[in-house]
């Protein structure tokens, strides 16, 4: 771990109550040695970068309010060791900040630690994603956001165009991109059509809030997750200066964070678009609870993403049109997967995508001769 990247947490944020979350964290403090990360499963750190925010107000911000609320929450029945590494300050250039973030996330991944980032502008997801450049498989990105953030890849990267940069910039590690909670009036028809042409997944806000369980298989297949606070309603954040009154409420956004945590594949998580405008007690408390629910999810992982676990799955075959769809069900969790034909033997990075998380509803639809849309999109991407 590059210790020079992190500035320590202020000591006046510490809590003295031994029963609260802050008392059990390994915290990088002023005038103290950097914490020993042996045995740590989750590591929090902030990234004080917002220069590529297209609506940047230029005011300084910090995460002290969030830390104060988080440290004072009571933990659940948890058994994982966690750490707070402090903050990555703005580098001389944005590229310097990105390098520090990429290095920090990559170091955590190598140690088996799940990094939980607090941002700054959401373009930091680009650096979070680039930390996966050395992994053996392609990765899936899930973005909880009211916008797709595809932008124009020919223009400089920003918090509204970082996904486009991910798609077109080598090395190509991205297998799938999923957006949860987009609001149509914030996205051009060109972007909506591009999402469809690229066989990416997009779920409108109303679709998710109508049945939040639709996101579970999407999260179960994610490797990295970014959460834009702009996806949350201004009322839920206690911030009525926000431009949009629509978005997820507090309960819904915490449920999404828990789904991300409980996914066996998610290996990094970030909450972005925090600024001085969010420095309200309600905003800080909601972000702290988002982090709490992510940790709660991690503690209840089933570890079903292993060869030995998959050997116990129950197998179902469903003839449909000219295909035979193969479904698997876990006898432990009751969760479902569908097999994707592996068509590109030359691309070893695609091997992990031969089992796609799905729902029991997808199995029942297939029994009624309806091909699951996510199966079709994933199969098409395997063919390209």
CSV table of N, CA, C and O in Angstrom, one decimal, residues 49-59 61 90 159:
chain,number,residue,atom,x,y,z
A,49,UNK,N,-11.3,14.9,-4.8
A,49,UNK,CA,-11.2,15.3,-6.2
A,49,UNK,C,-12.5,15.6,-6.9
A,49,UNK,O,-13.4,14.8,-6.8
A,50,UNK,N,-12.6,16.8,-7.4
A,50,UNK,CA,-13.9,17.2,-8.1
A,50,UNK,C,-13.6,18.1,-9.3
A,50,UNK,O,-14.6,18.7,-9.8
A,51,UNK,N,-12.4,18.2,-9.8
A,51,UNK,CA,-12.1,19.1,-10.8
A,51,UNK,C,-12.7,18.8,-12.2
A,51,UNK,O,-12.9,19.7,-13.0
A,52,UNK,N,-13.2,17.6,-12.4
A,52,UNK,CA,-13.8,17.2,-13.6
A,52,UNK,C,-15.3,17.2,-13.5
A,52,UNK,O,-16.0,16.8,-14.4
A,53,UNK,N,-15.8,17.7,-12.4
A,53,UNK,CA,-17.3,17.9,-12.2
A,53,UNK,C,-17.8,19.1,-13.1
A,53,UNK,O,-17.3,20.2,-12.9
A,54,UNK,N,-18.7,18.8,-14.0
A,54,UNK,CA,-19.2,19.8,-14.9
A,54,UNK,C,-20.0,20.9,-14.2
A,54,UNK,O,-20.2,22.0,-14.8
A,55,UNK,N,-20.4,20.6,-13.0
A,55,UNK,CA,-21.2,21.6,-12.3
A,55,UNK,C,-20.5,22.0,-11.0
A,55,UNK,O,-21.1,22.4,-10.0
A,56,UNK,N,-19.2,21.9,-11.0
A,56,UNK,CA,-18.3,22.2,-9.8
A,56,UNK,C,-18.5,23.6,-9.3
A,56,UNK,O,-18.5,24.5,-10.0
A,57,UNK,N,-18.7,23.7,-7.9
A,57,UNK,CA,-18.9,25.1,-7.4
A,57,UNK,C,-17.6,25.6,-6.8
A,57,UNK,O,-17.5,26.8,-6.4
A,58,UNK,N,-16.5,24.8,-6.8
A,58,UNK,CA,-15.2,25.3,-6.4
A,58,UNK,C,-15.0,25.4,-4.9
A,58,UNK,O,-13.9,25.7,-4.4
A,59,UNK,N,-16.0,25.1,-4.1
A,59,UNK,CA,-15.9,25.2,-2.7
A,59,UNK,C,-15.2,23.9,-2.1
A,59,UNK,O,-15.5,22.8,-2.6
A,61,UNK,N,-14.4,20.7,0.3
A,61,UNK,CA,-15.2,19.8,1.0
A,61,UNK,C,-14.4,18.7,1.7
A,61,UNK,O,-13.2,18.6,1.3
A,90,UNK,N,-6.3,15.9,-3.6
A,90,UNK,CA,-6.1,16.2,-5.0
A,90,UNK,C,-4.6,16.3,-5.4
A,90,UNK,O,-3.8,16.9,-4.7
A,159,UNK,N,-17.3,14.0,-15.3
A,159,UNK,CA,-18.2,13.2,-14.5
A,159,UNK,C,-19.4,12.8,-15.2
A,159,UNK,O,-20.3,12.0,-14.7
